[in-house]
Coordinates of C-alpha atoms and ligand atoms in Angstrom, one line a residue:
M1 CA -2.5 -35.5 -21.1
A2 CA -3.1 -31.7 -21.2
L3 CA -6.6 -30.4 -21.5
W4 CA -5.9 -29.6 -25.1
G5 CA -3.7 -32.6 -25.9
S6 CA -5.8 -34.5 -28.5
R7 CA -4.9 -32.2 -31.4
F8 CA -1.2 -32.9 -30.9
E9 CA 0.9 -35.8 -32.1
K10 CA 3.7 -35.3 -29.7
D11 CA 4.0 -34.6 -26.0
S12 CA 5.4 -31.2 -24.9
D13 CA 9.1 -31.2 -24.2
P14 CA 9.7 -31.4 -20.5
L15 CA 11.8 -28.3 -20.5
F16 CA 9.0 -26.4 -22.3
R17 CA 6.4 -27.8 -19.8
K18 CA 8.4 -26.5 -17.0
F19 CA 8.7 -23.1 -18.7
N20 CA 4.9 -23.0 -19.5
D21 CA 3.4 -24.4 -16.3
S22 CA 2.1 -21.8 -13.9
L23 CA 0.7 -24.0 -11.2
P24 CA 3.6 -23.5 -8.8
Y25 CA 2.6 -19.8 -8.5
D26 CA -1.0 -19.4 -9.7
W27 CA -1.9 -22.0 -7.0
R28 CA -2.6 -18.9 -4.9
L29 CA -5.8 -18.3 -7.0
V30 CA -7.3 -21.7 -6.1
Q31 CA -10.1 -20.4 -3.8
E32 CA -11.0 -17.7 -6.4
D33 CA -11.0 -20.3 -9.1
I34 CA -13.4 -22.4 -7.2
E35 CA -15.7 -19.5 -6.3
G36 CA -15.7 -18.5 -10.0
S37 CA -16.5 -22.1 -11.0
I38 CA -19.4 -22.4 -8.6
A39 CA -20.9 -19.2 -9.9
W40 CA -20.3 -20.5 -13.5
A41 CA -22.1 -23.7 -12.7
Q42 CA -25.1 -21.7 -11.4
A43 CA -25.1 -19.6 -14.6
L44 CA -25.0 -22.8 -16.7
E45 CA -28.0 -24.1 -14.8
K46 CA -29.9 -20.9 -15.5
A47 CA -28.9 -21.2 -19.2
D48 CA -30.3 -24.8 -19.2
V49 CA -26.8 -26.3 -19.9
L50 CA -26.7 -28.1 -16.6
S51 CA -29.6 -29.7 -14.8
A52 CA -30.3 -28.7 -11.1
A53 CA -29.0 -32.1 -10.0
E54 CA -25.8 -31.7 -12.0
R55 CA -25.2 -28.2 -10.7
R56 CA -25.6 -29.4 -7.1
Q57 CA -23.2 -32.3 -7.7
I58 CA -20.6 -29.9 -9.2
E59 CA -21.1 -27.4 -6.4
S60 CA -20.6 -30.0 -3.7
A61 CA -17.5 -31.5 -5.4
L62 CA -16.0 -28.0 -5.8
T63 CA -16.7 -27.4 -2.1
E64 CA -14.8 -30.5 -1.3
I65 CA -11.9 -29.5 -3.5
A66 CA -11.8 -26.1 -1.8
T67 CA -11.4 -27.9 1.5
L68 CA -8.7 -30.2 0.1
A69 CA -6.9 -27.1 -1.3
A70 CA -7.1 -25.3 2.1
E71 CA -6.1 -28.2 4.2
T72 CA -3.5 -29.9 2.1
P73 CA -2.0 -27.3 -0.2
Q74 CA 0.8 -29.7 -1.1
S75 CA -1.8 -31.7 -3.1
A76 CA -1.1 -29.3 -6.0
G77 CA 2.6 -29.4 -5.5
D78 CA 2.7 -33.1 -6.4
S79 CA 0.7 -32.5 -9.5
S80 CA 2.2 -32.1 -12.9
L81 CA -0.8 -30.1 -14.2
E82 CA -0.4 -26.9 -16.2
D83 CA -2.2 -24.4 -14.1
V84 CA -4.6 -23.9 -11.2
H85 CA -7.7 -24.0 -13.6
T86 CA -6.5 -27.3 -14.9
W87 CA -5.9 -28.7 -11.5
V88 CA -9.4 -27.8 -10.2
E89 CA -11.1 -29.2 -13.3
A90 CA -9.0 -32.4 -13.1
Q91 CA -10.1 -32.8 -9.5
L92 CA -13.7 -32.3 -10.5
I93 CA -13.6 -34.8 -13.3
E94 CA -11.8 -37.3 -11.0
R95 CA -14.8 -37.0 -8.6
L96 CA -17.7 -36.7 -11.1
G97 CA -16.6 -38.1 -14.4
D98 CA -18.8 -36.9 -17.3
V99 CA -20.7 -34.4 -15.2
G100 CA -17.4 -32.7 -14.2
K101 CA -16.5 -32.5 -17.9
K102 CA -19.5 -30.3 -18.5
L103 CA -18.4 -27.4 -16.3
H104 CA -16.1 -25.8 -18.9
T105 CA -18.9 -25.4 -21.4
G106 CA -18.9 -21.8 -22.8
R107 CA -16.0 -20.8 -20.6
S108 CA -12.3 -20.4 -21.5
R109 CA -9.3 -20.2 -19.2
N110 CA -8.9 -16.7 -20.6
D111 CA -12.1 -15.3 -19.0
Q112 CA -11.5 -17.6 -16.0
V113 CA -8.0 -16.3 -15.2
A114 CA -9.1 -12.7 -15.6
T115 CA -12.0 -13.3 -13.2
D116 CA -9.8 -15.1 -10.7
L117 CA -7.2 -12.4 -10.7
R118 CA -9.8 -9.7 -10.3
L119 CA -11.3 -11.5 -7.3
W120 CA -7.8 -12.0 -5.8
T121 CA -6.8 -8.4 -6.4
R122 CA -10.0 -7.0 -4.8
R123 CA -9.2 -8.9 -1.7
A124 CA -5.6 -7.7 -1.8
L125 CA -6.8 -4.1 -2.2
S126 CA -9.0 -4.3 0.8
D127 CA -6.3 -6.1 2.9
R128 CA -3.8 -3.3 2.0
Q129 CA -6.3 -0.7 3.0
R130 CA -6.7 -2.4 6.4
E131 CA -2.9 -2.5 6.9
I132 CA -2.6 1.2 5.9
H133 CA -5.3 1.9 8.4
D134 CA -3.2 0.2 11.1
V135 CA -0.1 2.4 10.2
Q136 CA -2.3 5.5 10.4
D137 CA -3.6 4.3 13.8
A138 CA -0.1 3.8 15.0
L139 CA 0.9 7.3 13.8
L140 CA -2.0 8.9 15.8
G141 CA -1.1 6.8 18.8
L142 CA 2.5 7.8 18.7
A143 CA 1.5 11.5 18.2
A144 CA -0.9 11.3 21.2
R145 CA 1.9 9.7 23.4
H146 CA 4.2 12.6 22.6
E147 CA 1.8 15.5 22.3
C148 CA 4.4 18.1 23.4
A149 CA 7.5 16.7 21.6
V150 CA 9.2 19.2 19.3
L151 CA 11.6 18.5 16.4
P152 CA 13.7 20.8 14.3
G153 CA 11.9 20.9 11.0
Y154 CA 14.3 20.5 8.0
T155 CA 14.5 21.7 4.5
H156 CA 17.6 20.5 2.5
L157 CA 18.5 18.6 5.7
Q158 CA 19.3 22.0 7.3
H159 CA 17.5 23.1 10.5
A160 CA 14.6 25.3 9.2
Q161 CA 11.9 25.9 11.8
P162 CA 10.7 24.1 14.9
I163 CA 7.7 21.7 14.4
L164 CA 5.7 19.5 16.7
F165 CA 6.5 15.9 16.5
S166 CA 2.8 15.2 16.1
H167 CA 2.8 17.4 13.0
W168 CA 5.4 15.1 11.5
C169 CA 3.2 12.1 12.3
L170 CA 0.2 13.8 10.7
A171 CA 2.2 14.5 7.5
Y172 CA 2.6 10.7 7.0
F173 CA -1.0 10.2 8.0
E174 CA -2.0 12.4 5.1
M175 CA 0.2 10.6 2.5
L176 CA -1.1 7.2 3.7
Q177 CA -4.7 8.5 3.5
R178 CA -4.2 9.3 -0.2
D179 CA -2.7 5.8 -0.7
R180 CA -5.7 4.3 1.0
D181 CA -8.0 6.3 -1.2
R182 CA -6.1 5.3 -4.3
F183 CA -6.5 1.6 -3.4
A184 CA -10.2 2.1 -2.8
D185 CA -10.5 3.9 -6.1
A186 CA -8.6 1.1 -7.9
D187 CA -11.1 -1.3 -6.6
R188 CA -13.9 0.5 -8.4
R189 CA -12.4 -0.3 -11.7
T190 CA -11.3 -3.8 -10.6
A191 CA -14.9 -4.7 -9.6
C192 CA -16.0 -5.8 -13.1
C193 CA -16.6 -9.4 -13.9
P194 CA -15.0 -10.8 -17.1
L195 CA -16.6 -14.3 -16.8
G196 CA -18.9 -14.9 -19.8
S197 CA -16.4 -13.3 -22.2
G198 CA -15.2 -16.7 -23.4
A199 CA -11.8 -17.1 -25.0
L200 CA -12.1 -13.6 -26.6
A201 CA -15.4 -13.2 -28.5
G202 CA -18.0 -13.8 -25.9
T203 CA -19.8 -17.0 -24.9
A204 CA -22.2 -18.8 -27.2
Y205 CA -24.6 -19.7 -24.3
P206 CA -27.3 -17.5 -22.9
I207 CA -25.5 -16.6 -19.8
D208 CA -27.0 -13.8 -17.6
R209 CA -23.7 -11.9 -17.1
E210 CA -25.3 -9.3 -14.8
A211 CA -26.5 -12.1 -12.4
L212 CA -23.1 -13.8 -12.7
A213 CA -21.3 -10.6 -11.8
R214 CA -23.6 -10.1 -8.8
A215 CA -23.1 -13.7 -7.6
L216 CA -19.4 -13.0 -7.4
R217 CA -20.0 -9.6 -5.7
F218 CA -18.7 -7.6 -8.6
D219 CA -20.3 -4.3 -9.3
R220 CA -21.0 -5.1 -13.0
P221 CA -19.9 -7.3 -15.8
T222 CA -17.1 -6.1 -18.2
S223 CA -18.4 -4.5 -21.3
N224 CA -16.2 -5.9 -24.1
S225 CA -15.0 -9.4 -24.3
L226 CA -11.6 -8.6 -26.1
D227 CA -10.8 -6.1 -23.4
A228 CA -12.0 -8.3 -20.6
V229 CA -9.7 -11.2 -21.4
S230 CA -6.6 -9.2 -22.3
D231 CA -6.3 -6.1 -20.2
R232 CA -4.6 -6.1 -16.9
D233 CA -4.7 -2.4 -16.1
F234 CA -6.3 -3.1 -12.8
V235 CA -3.1 -4.9 -11.8
V236 CA -1.0 -1.9 -13.1
E237 CA -3.1 0.4 -10.9
T238 CA -2.7 -1.8 -7.9
L239 CA 1.1 -1.9 -8.5
S240 CA 1.5 1.8 -9.1
T241 CA -0.5 2.6 -6.0
S242 CA 1.7 0.1 -4.1
A243 CA 4.8 1.8 -5.5
L244 CA 3.6 5.2 -4.3
C245 CA 2.7 3.8 -0.9
G246 CA 6.3 2.3 -0.9
I247 CA 7.7 5.7 -1.7
H248 CA 5.8 7.1 1.4
L249 CA 6.9 4.3 3.6
S250 CA 10.5 4.6 2.5
R251 CA 10.5 8.4 3.3
L252 CA 9.1 7.7 6.7
A253 CA 11.8 5.0 7.2
E254 CA 14.5 7.4 6.1
D255 CA 13.3 10.1 8.5
L256 CA 13.4 7.7 11.4
I257 CA 16.7 6.2 10.4
F258 CA 18.1 9.7 10.4
Y259 CA 16.4 10.7 13.7
A260 CA 17.8 7.6 15.3
G261 CA 21.3 8.3 13.9
S262 CA 24.3 8.6 16.3
E263 CA 24.7 12.3 15.7
V264 CA 21.0 13.0 16.1
G265 CA 19.3 10.8 18.7
F266 CA 15.8 12.2 18.5
V267 CA 14.2 8.8 18.7
E268 CA 15.2 5.4 20.0
L269 CA 14.0 2.3 18.1
D270 CA 12.9 -0.7 20.2
D271 CA 15.4 -3.5 20.5
S272 CA 12.8 -5.8 19.0
T273 CA 12.9 -4.0 15.7
T274 CA 16.7 -3.6 15.4
T275 CA 19.8 -5.8 15.0
G276 CA 23.3 -5.8 16.3
S277 CA 26.6 -6.2 14.6
S278 CA 28.5 -9.5 14.5
M279 CA 31.7 -7.6 15.0
M280 CA 31.0 -4.3 16.8
P281 CA 29.3 -5.0 20.1
Q282 CA 28.0 -1.5 20.6
K283 CA 25.9 -1.4 17.4
K284 CA 22.1 -1.2 17.3
N285 CA 21.1 -1.0 13.6
P286 CA 17.7 0.1 12.2
D287 CA 17.5 -2.9 9.9
A288 CA 13.7 -3.0 9.9
L289 CA 13.5 0.5 8.5
E290 CA 16.3 0.0 6.1
L291 CA 14.5 -3.0 4.7
V292 CA 11.3 -1.0 4.3
R293 CA 13.4 1.7 2.4
G294 CA 15.1 -1.0 0.4
K295 CA 12.1 -3.1 -0.5
T296 CA 10.5 -0.1 -2.2
G297 CA 12.8 -0.9 -5.1
R298 CA 11.1 -4.2 -5.6
L299 CA 7.7 -2.5 -5.8
F300 CA 9.0 -0.3 -8.6
G301 CA 10.4 -3.4 -10.2
S302 CA 7.1 -5.2 -10.2
L303 CA 5.3 -2.2 -11.7
T304 CA 7.9 -1.8 -14.4
A305 CA 7.9 -5.5 -15.2
L306 CA 4.2 -5.6 -15.8
C307 CA 4.1 -2.3 -17.8
V308 CA 6.8 -3.7 -20.1
T309 CA 4.9 -7.0 -20.5
L310 CA 1.7 -5.2 -21.5
K311 CA 3.3 -2.6 -23.8
G312 CA 2.6 -3.4 -27.5
L313 CA 0.7 -6.6 -26.7
P314 CA -1.7 -7.3 -29.6
L315 CA -5.4 -8.0 -28.8
S316 CA -6.5 -10.2 -27.2
Y317 CA -5.2 -12.9 -24.9
N318 CA -1.5 -13.8 -25.2
K319 CA 0.5 -16.1 -23.0
D320 CA 2.7 -13.1 -22.0
L321 CA -0.2 -12.3 -19.7
Q322 CA 0.7 -15.2 -17.5
E323 CA 3.6 -13.0 -16.4
D324 CA 1.1 -10.7 -14.5
K325 CA 1.0 -12.9 -11.4
A326 CA 4.5 -13.0 -10.1
P327 CA 4.9 -9.2 -9.9
L328 CA 1.4 -8.8 -8.4
F329 CA 1.9 -11.5 -5.8
D330 CA 5.4 -10.3 -4.9
A331 CA 4.3 -6.7 -4.6
M332 CA 1.4 -7.5 -2.5
D333 CA 3.5 -9.7 -0.1
T334 CA 6.2 -7.0 0.0
L335 CA 3.9 -4.1 0.7
S336 CA 1.9 -6.1 3.2
M337 CA 5.1 -6.9 5.2
C338 CA 6.4 -3.3 5.0
L339 CA 3.1 -1.9 6.3
K340 CA 3.0 -4.4 9.2
I341 CA 6.7 -3.7 10.1
V342 CA 6.2 0.1 10.0
T343 CA 3.2 -0.3 12.4
L344 CA 5.4 -2.4 14.7
V345 CA 8.2 0.1 14.7
L346 CA 5.9 3.0 15.3
D347 CA 4.1 1.3 18.2
R348 CA 7.4 0.7 20.0
L349 CA 9.2 3.9 19.1
R350 CA 10.5 6.2 21.9
I351 CA 11.0 9.9 21.4
C352 CA 13.9 11.5 23.2
E353 CA 12.0 14.7 23.8
D354 CA 14.8 16.6 25.6
V355 CA 17.3 16.0 22.8
S356 CA 14.9 16.9 20.0
K357 CA 13.6 20.0 21.8
K358 CA 17.2 21.2 22.4
A359 CA 18.0 20.6 18.7
A360 CA 14.8 22.5 17.6
A361 CA 16.2 25.6 19.2
Q362 CA 19.6 25.3 17.5
G363 CA 20.7 26.3 14.0
Y364 CA 18.9 29.7 14.1
T365 CA 15.5 28.1 13.6
N366 CA 14.0 31.4 15.1
A367 CA 15.5 33.7 12.4
T368 CA 12.2 33.9 10.6
D369 CA 10.5 34.7 13.8
L370 CA 12.9 37.6 14.4
A371 CA 12.1 38.9 10.9
D372 CA 8.4 38.6 11.6
Y373 CA 8.9 40.5 14.8
L374 CA 10.5 43.3 12.7
V375 CA 7.6 43.2 10.2
A376 CA 5.2 43.8 13.1
K377 CA 7.3 46.9 13.9
D378 CA 6.7 48.1 10.4
V379 CA 9.9 47.0 8.8
P380 CA 9.2 45.8 5.2
F381 CA 9.8 42.0 5.1
R382 CA 12.7 42.2 2.6
E383 CA 14.5 44.7 4.8
A384 CA 13.8 42.6 7.9
H385 CA 15.2 39.5 6.2
D386 CA 18.3 41.4 5.3
Q387 CA 18.9 42.7 8.9
V388 CA 18.3 39.3 10.5
G389 CA 20.6 37.7 7.9
Q390 CA 23.4 40.0 9.1
L391 CA 22.6 39.2 12.7
V392 CA 22.8 35.5 12.0
R393 CA 26.2 36.0 10.4
I394 CA 27.5 37.9 13.5
A395 CA 26.0 35.3 15.8
I396 CA 27.8 32.5 13.9
E397 CA 31.1 34.4 14.2
R398 CA 30.5 34.9 18.0
D399 CA 29.2 31.3 18.4
E400 CA 26.0 32.5 20.0
S401 CA 22.3 32.2 19.4
L402 CA 20.3 35.2 18.2
E403 CA 18.8 35.7 21.6
E404 CA 22.3 35.6 23.2
L405 CA 23.5 38.6 21.2
P406 CA 23.8 41.8 23.3
M407 CA 21.1 44.5 22.8
S408 CA 23.7 46.9 21.5
V409 CA 24.6 44.5 18.6
L410 CA 21.0 43.7 17.8
T411 CA 20.0 47.4 17.6
R412 CA 23.0 48.4 15.6
I413 CA 21.8 46.2 12.8
A414 CA 18.1 46.2 13.4
P415 CA 17.2 49.5 15.2
K416 CA 13.5 48.5 15.7
I417 CA 14.5 45.6 18.0
E418 CA 13.4 46.2 21.6
K419 CA 13.6 44.1 24.8
D420 CA 10.3 42.3 24.0
A421 CA 12.0 40.5 21.0
H422 CA 13.3 37.8 23.3
V423 CA 9.9 36.4 24.3
Q424 CA 9.1 35.9 20.6
L425 CA 12.3 33.9 19.9
T426 CA 11.5 30.9 22.0
V427 CA 10.6 27.5 20.4
D428 CA 7.1 27.7 21.9
A429 CA 6.5 31.2 20.6
S430 CA 7.6 30.1 17.1
L431 CA 5.3 27.1 17.2
N432 CA 2.3 29.0 18.5
K433 CA 2.6 31.6 15.7
R434 CA 2.0 29.1 13.0
N435 CA -1.7 28.9 13.8
T436 CA -3.3 28.8 10.4
L437 CA -4.9 25.8 8.8
G438 CA -2.3 23.1 8.2
G439 CA 0.3 24.8 10.4
T440 CA 2.3 23.3 13.3
A441 CA 0.9 25.4 16.2
P442 CA -0.3 23.1 19.0
A443 CA -3.9 24.5 18.6
Q444 CA -3.9 23.6 14.9
V445 CA -2.3 20.2 15.4
S446 CA -4.8 19.2 18.1
Q447 CA -7.6 20.2 15.7
A448 CA -5.9 18.2 12.9
M449 CA -5.6 15.2 15.2
K450 CA -9.4 15.3 15.9
V451 CA -10.1 15.4 12.1
A452 CA -7.6 12.6 11.6
H453 CA -9.4 10.4 14.2
R454 CA -12.7 11.1 12.5
R455 CA -11.3 10.1 9.1
L456 CA -9.9 6.9 10.6
A457 CA -13.3 6.1 12.0
R458 CA -14.9 6.7 8.6
N459 CA -12.2 4.6 6.9
R460 CA -13.0 1.8 9.4
D461 CA -16.7 2.0 8.6
R462 CA -16.0 1.9 4.9
L463 CA -13.6 -1.0 5.3
S464 CA -16.2 -3.1 7.2
A465 CA -18.8 -2.3 4.6
A466 CA -16.3 -3.3 1.8
A467 CA -15.5 -6.5 3.7
V468 CA -19.2 -7.4 3.3
T469 CA -19.0 -6.7 -0.4
V470 CA -15.7 -8.4 -1.2
R471 CA -15.7 -11.4 1.2
W472 CA -18.4 -13.6 0.0
E473 CA -18.8 -17.1 1.4
L474 CA -18.2 -20.3 -0.4
P475 CA -20.9 -22.8 0.3
G476 CA -19.8 -24.2 3.7
S477 CA -17.6 -21.2 4.4
L478 CA -14.4 -22.6 3.1
L479 CA -12.3 -19.5 2.7
C480 CA -8.9 -19.9 4.2
Ligands
LIG1 N1 -2.2 -19.8 -16.9 C1 -2.8 -19.0 -17.9 C2 -2.6 -17.5 -17.4 O1 -2.2 -17.3 -16.3 C3 -4.2 -19.2 -18.0 C4 -4.8 -18.9 -19.3 C5 -4.4 -19.8 -20.3 N2 -5.0 -19.5 -21.6 C6 -4.5 -20.0 -22.7 N3 -5.2 -19.7 -23.8 N4 -3.4 -20.7 -22.8 O2 -2.7 -16.6 -18.2

């Protein structure tokens, strides 16, 4: 019989039960549910609802159940119970009888599931930060292995100006740093403990909610019971940050797919992260990166699904909220895989430095430098832009680069050009000139790399401090 069965004359229809039951997927909250239950038993003891002996019995039975759940996860699969909370309670009652039946005093599955989900989300937030850290580390490693590699920088997918390959790596480092910061920030609002909010109106027992929050390593208890049991904005924040992170990863993937393309060839992906074709023997396809690009759509789907579920939902708890878990779990699994795969691809990526350097000099990427040269000779920039534009047109007609144009042609259009112009038109000169903060000059990039390494070290310190906060221990260390 269901926990609530005695009020009903008839059993639930099997089809409805299948529709209603969440155990097949909320099983993933089992450890969090047990941690919350142990903390609740302690709070009940302090409130004189349980004796010390009863609390100890409950705690040790819950510890046993945690072991069972970790070692034989199929035990829940065989069960026909409604959800993970029901499963844990049924296990407890099976072991302790009447004492087990006391645990749910003053508690509702509504504050219980909100607590479990916040505990689970906090772990996921810190795991994603760790995985982002690994991608950032891989980007810095790749940049360091190819310190002198040059790429044509693009705007509108047209050759624009030469850039250092390491500058490209640092661009993604920055995006991921913001994602990491957003995950850390989301944790600040997730770190509130709903337990003690009851079904919706608060609990009727004298629970010390501050102590309960501390016991579960939350920063503070939630402040309003209606809000606590019915809001899921911490999940929305987690999903929106994941979607943004997916956007960044999909752009990185797209860049590398393009760089590895047959007409381009700036990079070569390792065999271990590519696939072949069942028909065309010569193919080496960037499937890993294409899947990263493609799976970003699922992250948006999860975010949209939850936003639509929450929109217009009346206070307080409604069963619609059970639909929060599938998108959260799917998004976390998807993003985790994408981050790990990107790390793997970057760790094994080879840059074809000769090809990319050659390309960096093509497509008149030094046209701005010639205009800047004229500016230094006192030609107003608009005028210089105009003269170089004409020279580019002539060079295209003659199928030559700007530096290949004869002096007579150059001076006919731009009279201030002298012989010294040529040294300013090389790729190296172009790079070296962009030596202001955030620019691609080797001196700037090497400074930026140092700053990035320092930030990564700071992130690492924060992550290990957070691990102490978030990863508490079950009695007997049962976390799996
Ligand atoms: N499985 C439910 C959920 O995920 C647990 C809460 C059930 N509460 C209730 N009043 N039916 O939301």
